[in-house]
Coordinates of C-alpha atoms in Angstrom, one line a residue:
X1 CA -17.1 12.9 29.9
X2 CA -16.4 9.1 30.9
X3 CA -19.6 8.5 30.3
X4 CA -19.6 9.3 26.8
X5 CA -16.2 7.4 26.0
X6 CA -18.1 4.6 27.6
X7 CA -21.2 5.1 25.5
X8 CA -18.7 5.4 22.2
X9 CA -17.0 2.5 23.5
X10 CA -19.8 0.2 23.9
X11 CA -21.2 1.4 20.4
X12 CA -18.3 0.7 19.0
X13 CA -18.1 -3.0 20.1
X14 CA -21.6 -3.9 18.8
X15 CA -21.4 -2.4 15.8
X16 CA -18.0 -4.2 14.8
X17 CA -19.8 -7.3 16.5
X18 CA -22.6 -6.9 14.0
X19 CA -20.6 -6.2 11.1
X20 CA -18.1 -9.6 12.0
X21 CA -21.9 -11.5 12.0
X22 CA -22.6 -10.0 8.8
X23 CA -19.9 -10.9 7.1
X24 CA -19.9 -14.4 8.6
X25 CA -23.6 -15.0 7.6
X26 CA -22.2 -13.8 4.6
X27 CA -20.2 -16.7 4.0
X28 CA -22.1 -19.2 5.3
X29 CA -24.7 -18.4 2.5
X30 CA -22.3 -19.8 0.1
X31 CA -23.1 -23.1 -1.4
X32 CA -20.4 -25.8 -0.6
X33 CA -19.3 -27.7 -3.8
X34 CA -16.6 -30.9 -4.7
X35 CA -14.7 -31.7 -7.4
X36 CA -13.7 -35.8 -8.3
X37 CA -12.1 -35.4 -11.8
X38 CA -13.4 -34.5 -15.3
X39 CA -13.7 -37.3 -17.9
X40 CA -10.4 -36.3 -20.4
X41 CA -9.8 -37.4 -24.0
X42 CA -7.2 -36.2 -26.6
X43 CA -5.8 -33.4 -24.6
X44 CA -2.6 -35.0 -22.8
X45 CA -4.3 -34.2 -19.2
X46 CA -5.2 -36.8 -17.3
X47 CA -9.3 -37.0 -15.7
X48 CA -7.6 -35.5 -11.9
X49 CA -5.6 -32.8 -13.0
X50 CA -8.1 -31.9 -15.2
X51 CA -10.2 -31.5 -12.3
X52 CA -8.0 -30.2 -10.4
X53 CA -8.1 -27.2 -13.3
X54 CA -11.6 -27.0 -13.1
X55 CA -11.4 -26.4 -9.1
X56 CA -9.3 -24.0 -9.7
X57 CA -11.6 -21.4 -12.2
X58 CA -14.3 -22.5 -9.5
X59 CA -12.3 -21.2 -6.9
X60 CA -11.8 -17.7 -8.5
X61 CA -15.4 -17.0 -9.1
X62 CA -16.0 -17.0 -5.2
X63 CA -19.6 -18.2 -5.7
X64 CA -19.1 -21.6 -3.8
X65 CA -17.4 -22.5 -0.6
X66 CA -14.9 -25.2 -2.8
X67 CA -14.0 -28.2 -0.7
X68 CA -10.0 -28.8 -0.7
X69 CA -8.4 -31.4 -2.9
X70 CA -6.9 -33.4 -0.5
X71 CA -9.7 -33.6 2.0
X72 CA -11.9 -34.8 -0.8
X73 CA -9.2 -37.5 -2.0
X74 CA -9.1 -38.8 1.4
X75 CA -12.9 -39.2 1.9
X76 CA -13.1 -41.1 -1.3
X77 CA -10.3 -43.3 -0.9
X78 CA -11.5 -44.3 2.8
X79 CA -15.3 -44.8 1.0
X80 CA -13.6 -46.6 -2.1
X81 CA -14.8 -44.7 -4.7
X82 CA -12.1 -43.9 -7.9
X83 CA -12.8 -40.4 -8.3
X84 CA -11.1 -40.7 -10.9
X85 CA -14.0 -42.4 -12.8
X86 CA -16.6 -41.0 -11.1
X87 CA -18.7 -39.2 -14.0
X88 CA -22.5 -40.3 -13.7
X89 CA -25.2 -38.6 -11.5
X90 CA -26.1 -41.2 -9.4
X91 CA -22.6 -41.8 -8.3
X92 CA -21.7 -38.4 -7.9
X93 CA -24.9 -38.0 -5.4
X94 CA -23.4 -40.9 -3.4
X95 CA -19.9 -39.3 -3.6
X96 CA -22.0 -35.8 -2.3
X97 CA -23.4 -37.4 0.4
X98 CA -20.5 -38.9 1.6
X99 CA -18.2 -35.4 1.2
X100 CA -21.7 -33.5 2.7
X101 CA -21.5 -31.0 0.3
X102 CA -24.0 -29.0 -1.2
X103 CA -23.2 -29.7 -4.9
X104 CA -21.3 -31.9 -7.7
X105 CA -19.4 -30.6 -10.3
X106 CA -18.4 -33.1 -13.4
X107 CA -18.1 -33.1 -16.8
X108 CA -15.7 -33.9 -20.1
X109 CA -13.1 -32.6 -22.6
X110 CA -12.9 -34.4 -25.8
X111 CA -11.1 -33.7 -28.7
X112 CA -13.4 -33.9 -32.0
X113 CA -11.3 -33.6 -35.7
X114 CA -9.9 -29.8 -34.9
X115 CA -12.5 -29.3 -31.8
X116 CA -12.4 -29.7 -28.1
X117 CA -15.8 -30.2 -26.8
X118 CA -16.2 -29.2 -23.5
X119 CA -18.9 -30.2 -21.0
X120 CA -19.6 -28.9 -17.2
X121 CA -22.5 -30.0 -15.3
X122 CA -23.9 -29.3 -11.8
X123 CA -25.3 -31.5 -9.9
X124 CA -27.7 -30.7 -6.7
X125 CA -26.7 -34.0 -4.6
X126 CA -30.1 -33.2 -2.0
X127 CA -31.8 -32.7 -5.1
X128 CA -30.7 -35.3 -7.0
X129 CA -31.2 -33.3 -10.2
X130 CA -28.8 -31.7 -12.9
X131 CA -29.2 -27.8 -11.6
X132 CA -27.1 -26.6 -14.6
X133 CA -25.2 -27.6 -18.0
X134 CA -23.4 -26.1 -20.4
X135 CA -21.8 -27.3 -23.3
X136 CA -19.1 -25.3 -25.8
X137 CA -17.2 -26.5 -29.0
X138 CA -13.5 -24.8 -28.8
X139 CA -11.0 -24.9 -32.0
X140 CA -8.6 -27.1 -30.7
X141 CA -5.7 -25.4 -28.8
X142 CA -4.7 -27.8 -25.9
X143 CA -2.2 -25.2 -25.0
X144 CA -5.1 -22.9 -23.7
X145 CA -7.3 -25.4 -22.0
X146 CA -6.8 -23.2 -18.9
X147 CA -8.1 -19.9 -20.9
X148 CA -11.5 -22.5 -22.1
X149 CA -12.1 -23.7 -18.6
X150 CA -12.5 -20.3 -17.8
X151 CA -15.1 -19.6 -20.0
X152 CA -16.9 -22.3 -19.8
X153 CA -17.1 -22.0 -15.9
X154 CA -18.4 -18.7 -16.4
X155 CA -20.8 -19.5 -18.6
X156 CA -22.1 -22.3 -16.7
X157 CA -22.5 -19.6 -13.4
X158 CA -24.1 -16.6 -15.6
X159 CA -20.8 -14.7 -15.2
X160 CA -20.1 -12.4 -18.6
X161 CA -17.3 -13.2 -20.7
X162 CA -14.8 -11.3 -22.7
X163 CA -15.9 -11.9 -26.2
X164 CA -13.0 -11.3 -27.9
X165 CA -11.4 -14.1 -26.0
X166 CA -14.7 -16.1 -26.3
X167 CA -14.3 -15.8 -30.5
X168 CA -11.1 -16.1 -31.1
X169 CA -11.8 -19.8 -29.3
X170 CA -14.9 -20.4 -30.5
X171 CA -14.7 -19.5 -33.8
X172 CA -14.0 -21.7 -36.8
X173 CA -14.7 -19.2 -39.6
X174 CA -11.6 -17.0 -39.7
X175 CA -7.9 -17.2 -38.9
X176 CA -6.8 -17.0 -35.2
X177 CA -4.7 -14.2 -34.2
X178 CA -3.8 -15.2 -30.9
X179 CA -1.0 -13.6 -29.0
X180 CA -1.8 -15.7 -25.7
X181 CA 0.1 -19.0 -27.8
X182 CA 1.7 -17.2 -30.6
X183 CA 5.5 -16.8 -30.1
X184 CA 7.0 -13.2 -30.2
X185 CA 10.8 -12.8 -31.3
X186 CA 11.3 -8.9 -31.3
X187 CA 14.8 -7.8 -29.9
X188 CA 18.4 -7.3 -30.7
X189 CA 19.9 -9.0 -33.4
X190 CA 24.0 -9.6 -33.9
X191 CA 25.7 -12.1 -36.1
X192 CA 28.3 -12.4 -38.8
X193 CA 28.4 -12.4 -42.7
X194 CA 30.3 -14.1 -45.5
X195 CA 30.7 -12.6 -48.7
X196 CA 31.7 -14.7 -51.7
X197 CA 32.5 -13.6 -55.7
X198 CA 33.2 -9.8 -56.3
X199 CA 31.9 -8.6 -52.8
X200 CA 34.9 -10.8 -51.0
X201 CA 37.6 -9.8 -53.5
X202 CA 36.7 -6.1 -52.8
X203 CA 36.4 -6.3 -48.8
X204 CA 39.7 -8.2 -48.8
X205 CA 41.3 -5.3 -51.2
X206 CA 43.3 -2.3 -49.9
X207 CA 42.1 0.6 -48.8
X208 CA 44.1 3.1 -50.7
X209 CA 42.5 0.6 -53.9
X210 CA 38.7 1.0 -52.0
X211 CA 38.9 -2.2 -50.0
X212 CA 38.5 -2.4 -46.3
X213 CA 41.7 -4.3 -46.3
X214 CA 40.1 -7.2 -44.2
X215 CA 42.2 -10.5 -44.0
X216 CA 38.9 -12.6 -44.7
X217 CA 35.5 -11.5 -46.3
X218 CA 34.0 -11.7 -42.8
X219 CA 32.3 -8.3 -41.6
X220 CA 29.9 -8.4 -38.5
X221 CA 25.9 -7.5 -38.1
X222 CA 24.2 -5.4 -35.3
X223 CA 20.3 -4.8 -35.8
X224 CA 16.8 -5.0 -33.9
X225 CA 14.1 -7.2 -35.8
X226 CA 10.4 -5.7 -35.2
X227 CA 7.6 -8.3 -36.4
X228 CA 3.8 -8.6 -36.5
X229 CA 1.7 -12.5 -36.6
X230 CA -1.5 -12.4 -39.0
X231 CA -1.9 -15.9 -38.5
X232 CA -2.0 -17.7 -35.3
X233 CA -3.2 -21.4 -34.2
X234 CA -1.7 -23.2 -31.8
X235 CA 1.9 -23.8 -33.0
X236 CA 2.0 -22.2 -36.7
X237 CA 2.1 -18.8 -37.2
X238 CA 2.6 -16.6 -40.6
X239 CA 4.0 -13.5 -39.9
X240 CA 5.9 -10.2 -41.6
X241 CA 9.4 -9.8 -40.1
X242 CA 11.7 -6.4 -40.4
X243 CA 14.9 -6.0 -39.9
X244 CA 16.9 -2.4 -40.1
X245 CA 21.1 -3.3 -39.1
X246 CA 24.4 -2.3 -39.8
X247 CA 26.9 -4.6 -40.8
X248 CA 31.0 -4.1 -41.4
X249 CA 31.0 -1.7 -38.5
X250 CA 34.5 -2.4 -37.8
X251 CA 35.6 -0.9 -40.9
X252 CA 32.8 0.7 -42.5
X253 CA 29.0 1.0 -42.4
X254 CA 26.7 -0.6 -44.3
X255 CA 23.2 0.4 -43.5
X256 CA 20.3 -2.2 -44.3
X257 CA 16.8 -3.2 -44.0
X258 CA 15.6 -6.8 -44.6
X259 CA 11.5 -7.5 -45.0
X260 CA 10.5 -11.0 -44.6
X261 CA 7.7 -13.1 -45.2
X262 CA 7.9 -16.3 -43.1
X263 CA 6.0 -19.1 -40.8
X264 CA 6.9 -20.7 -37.6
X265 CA 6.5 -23.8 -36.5
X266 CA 7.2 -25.3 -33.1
X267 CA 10.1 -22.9 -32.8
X268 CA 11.6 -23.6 -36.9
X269 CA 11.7 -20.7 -39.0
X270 CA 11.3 -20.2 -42.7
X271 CA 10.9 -16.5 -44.7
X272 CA 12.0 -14.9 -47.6
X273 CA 11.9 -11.4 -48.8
X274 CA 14.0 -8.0 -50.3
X275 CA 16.6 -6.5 -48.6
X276 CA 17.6 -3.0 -49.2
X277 CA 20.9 -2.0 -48.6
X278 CA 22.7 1.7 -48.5
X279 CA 26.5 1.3 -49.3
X280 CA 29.3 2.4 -51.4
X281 CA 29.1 1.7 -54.7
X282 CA 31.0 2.4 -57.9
X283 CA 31.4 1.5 -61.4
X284 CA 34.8 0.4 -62.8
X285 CA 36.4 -3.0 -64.3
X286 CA 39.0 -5.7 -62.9
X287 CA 41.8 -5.6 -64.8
X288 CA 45.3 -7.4 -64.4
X289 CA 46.5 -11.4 -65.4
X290 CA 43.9 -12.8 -63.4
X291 CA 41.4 -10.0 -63.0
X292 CA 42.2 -9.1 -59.7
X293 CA 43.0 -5.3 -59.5
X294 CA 39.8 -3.2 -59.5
X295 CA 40.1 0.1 -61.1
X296 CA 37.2 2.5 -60.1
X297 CA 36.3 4.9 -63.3
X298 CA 35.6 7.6 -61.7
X299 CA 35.4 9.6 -64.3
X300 CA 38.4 7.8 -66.7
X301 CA 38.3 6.1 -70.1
X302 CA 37.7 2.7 -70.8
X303 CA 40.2 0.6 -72.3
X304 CA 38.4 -1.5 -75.0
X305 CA 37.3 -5.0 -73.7
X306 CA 36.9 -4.3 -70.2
X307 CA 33.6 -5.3 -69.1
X308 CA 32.0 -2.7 -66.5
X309 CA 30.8 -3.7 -63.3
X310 CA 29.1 -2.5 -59.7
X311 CA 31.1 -3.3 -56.9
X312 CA 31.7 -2.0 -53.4
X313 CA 34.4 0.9 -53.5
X314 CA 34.4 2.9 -49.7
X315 CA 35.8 6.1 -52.2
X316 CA 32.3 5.9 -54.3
X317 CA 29.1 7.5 -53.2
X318 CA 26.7 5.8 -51.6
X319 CA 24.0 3.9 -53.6
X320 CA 21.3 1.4 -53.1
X321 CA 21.4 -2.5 -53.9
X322 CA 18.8 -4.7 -53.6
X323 CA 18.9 -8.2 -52.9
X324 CA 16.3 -11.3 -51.7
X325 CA 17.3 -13.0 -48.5
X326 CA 16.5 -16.6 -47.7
X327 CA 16.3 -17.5 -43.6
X328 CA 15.7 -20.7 -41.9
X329 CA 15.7 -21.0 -38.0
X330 CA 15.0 -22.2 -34.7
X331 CA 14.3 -20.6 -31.2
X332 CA 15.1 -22.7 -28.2
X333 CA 12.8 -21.0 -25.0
X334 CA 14.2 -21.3 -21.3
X335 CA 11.5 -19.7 -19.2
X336 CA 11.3 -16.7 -20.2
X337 CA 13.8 -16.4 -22.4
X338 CA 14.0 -17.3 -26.4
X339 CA 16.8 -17.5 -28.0
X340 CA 16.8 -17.4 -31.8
X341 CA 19.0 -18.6 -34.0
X342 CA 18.4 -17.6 -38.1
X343 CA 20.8 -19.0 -41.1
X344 CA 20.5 -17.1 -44.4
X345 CA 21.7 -16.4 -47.7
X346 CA 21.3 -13.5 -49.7
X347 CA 22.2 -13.3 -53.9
X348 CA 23.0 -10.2 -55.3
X349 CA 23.5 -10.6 -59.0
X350 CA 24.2 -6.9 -59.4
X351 CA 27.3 -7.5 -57.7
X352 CA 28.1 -10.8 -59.0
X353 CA 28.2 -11.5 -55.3
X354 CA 26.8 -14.0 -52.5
X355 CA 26.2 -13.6 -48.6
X356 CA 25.7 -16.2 -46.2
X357 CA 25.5 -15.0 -42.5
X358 CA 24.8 -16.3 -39.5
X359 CA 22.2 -14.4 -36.8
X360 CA 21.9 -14.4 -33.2
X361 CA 19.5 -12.9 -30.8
X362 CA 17.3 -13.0 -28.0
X363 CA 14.0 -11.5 -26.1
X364 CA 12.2 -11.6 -22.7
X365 CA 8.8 -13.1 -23.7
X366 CA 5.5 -11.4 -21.3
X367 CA 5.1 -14.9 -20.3
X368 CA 6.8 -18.1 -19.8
X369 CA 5.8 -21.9 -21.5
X370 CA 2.7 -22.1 -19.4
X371 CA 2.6 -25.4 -17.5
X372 CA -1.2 -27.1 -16.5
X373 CA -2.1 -27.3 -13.2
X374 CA -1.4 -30.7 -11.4

């Protein structure tokens, strides 16, 4: 019985040894590779970071044993070579040598009219040869030169890439629909509204009269705004926007639903569109010296010369009014976070009335502002 634990035991050993020396030789089959910089134009990122990016993708593809950043800084400062102008191949062969890698990889962003044309090539220092290239014209959108580098490192190293993401870069034939840069505002929505002409005169009335006997024609606004980007590139977006709420809960409820048609841009905010709203409404007439006690028909005569009107009566059924709604905005983003803020003003002729309002609200975007890579 010892004899076979020791047997077990000893098999044990060399076959975890062999395993730990296959997984070594493993690694040691991995090509070593450097990084200087990548020549940068019209992008805002400077030639180091940007190759500090491209080490970066490199890195995630596990297909080269990637020398560190700071190891290869040193080395070139004590040879001094700028690595931050090192492009050519016979100076990245010297720089090779010196690191003692197996490869060089260099190339350039540029920004061309509404392109970015992006270069990678890999050099073989023993070789002294170009072993790959690969070249791809992006639409430009700095703000996902991190989602480009990926792509075009894979393409350069034979690794497949999503083609969705691949066209909605690539392409220059069609609008971009990009939800990777676009900026997403659904969420809760609260505020408050002014009503002017007959609207404020009836909110301000008694209630026994139909009024909701407020002291100013001020009523608050609780809703959730849903929305859905056809257009996407870079910082504009055109987009559909609705927006169900209920406003004068304190005193009574006014149900609602606002459709807009707007664009972004850089965080401003302009649509237009109907807005359908359920509420009390009745016919009757103003009457009095100055025209300021509402009588509601309901059914009465009408002394000659009165002129009939629509107006908001909490004692009438409910009806529908239409109505168009003007918005301008801004978001300001922290992290995560956006916080809108919307304007608007909304004529109801119907009414003989005018809304102005003013919106608050705020979501947890998927992801924040993304920062490039130092």
């Amino acid at each position: 019985m010892k004899k076979l634990v020791l047997l077990l035991s000893i098999a044990s050993f060399f076959n975890m040894n062999g395993q730990m020396n296959r997984s070594n030789s493993l690694e040691g089959n991995k090509e070593s590779i450097a990084i200087l910089s990548m020549d940068s134009r019209g992008v805002n990122i400077e030639n180091v970071p940007m190759g500090n990016l491209v080490r970066l993708e490199i890195e995630k593809t596990q297909r080269f044993e990637v020398m560190d950043k700071y190891d290869v800084a040193f080395q070139m400062e004590d040879a001094g070579i700028d690595a931050g102008h090192c492009f050519g191949k016979n100076q990245l062969v010297e720089a090779g040598s010196i690191l003692g890698v197996d490869n060089m990889l260099t190339g350039s962003v540029d920004r061309f009219g509404d392109k970015i044309i992006y270069t990678l090539r890999l050099i073989d220092v023993k070789g002294n040869r170009i072993k790959k290239a690969s070249v791809i014209e992006f639409v430009y959108q700095p703000e996902d030169i991190q989602t480009m580098t990926t792509l075009i490192v894979n393409d350069l190293l034979g690794i497949e890439n999503d083609p969705t993401i691949f066209e909605m870069l690539v392409s220059f034939q069609r609008p971009i629909t990009n939800s990777r840069t676009s900026l997403s505002l659904d969420g809760p929505r609260f505020g408050a509204l002014l009503a002017t002409g007959t609207m404020a005169s009836r909110l301000m009335d008694d209630r026994e009269n139909g009024g909701l006997g407020l002291s100013a024609p001020i009523a608050s606004m609780f809703g959730y705004q849903w929305e859905t980007q056809y257009v996407s590139a870079g910082d504009f977006s055109a987009l559909f926007e609705f927006i169900p709420s209920v406003n004068a809960i304190e005193s009574n409820v006014t149900f609602s639903l606002t459709i807009l048609h707007g664009a972004r841009y850089k965080g401003w905010e302009l649509g237009f569109g109907p807005a359908f709203r359920l509420s009390r409404l009745g016919e009757g007439y103003f009457t009095g010296e100055n025209d300021d006690q509402w009588v509601l028909l309901d059914g009465a005569e009408v002394p000659e010369n009165e002129r009939i009107v629509t107006a908001f009566d909490r004692r009438a059924p409910v009806g529908l009014n239409t109505g168009l709604v003007v918005a301008v905005g801004k978001t300001f983003t922290s992290g995560y976070l956006n916080f809108p803020i919307n304007v608007y003003w909304s004529p109801s002729p119907q009414l003989e009335s005018n809304t102005f309002g003013l919106v608050l609200g705020f979501n947890i975007a998927k992801t924040p502002v993304r920062q490039i890579p130092n």
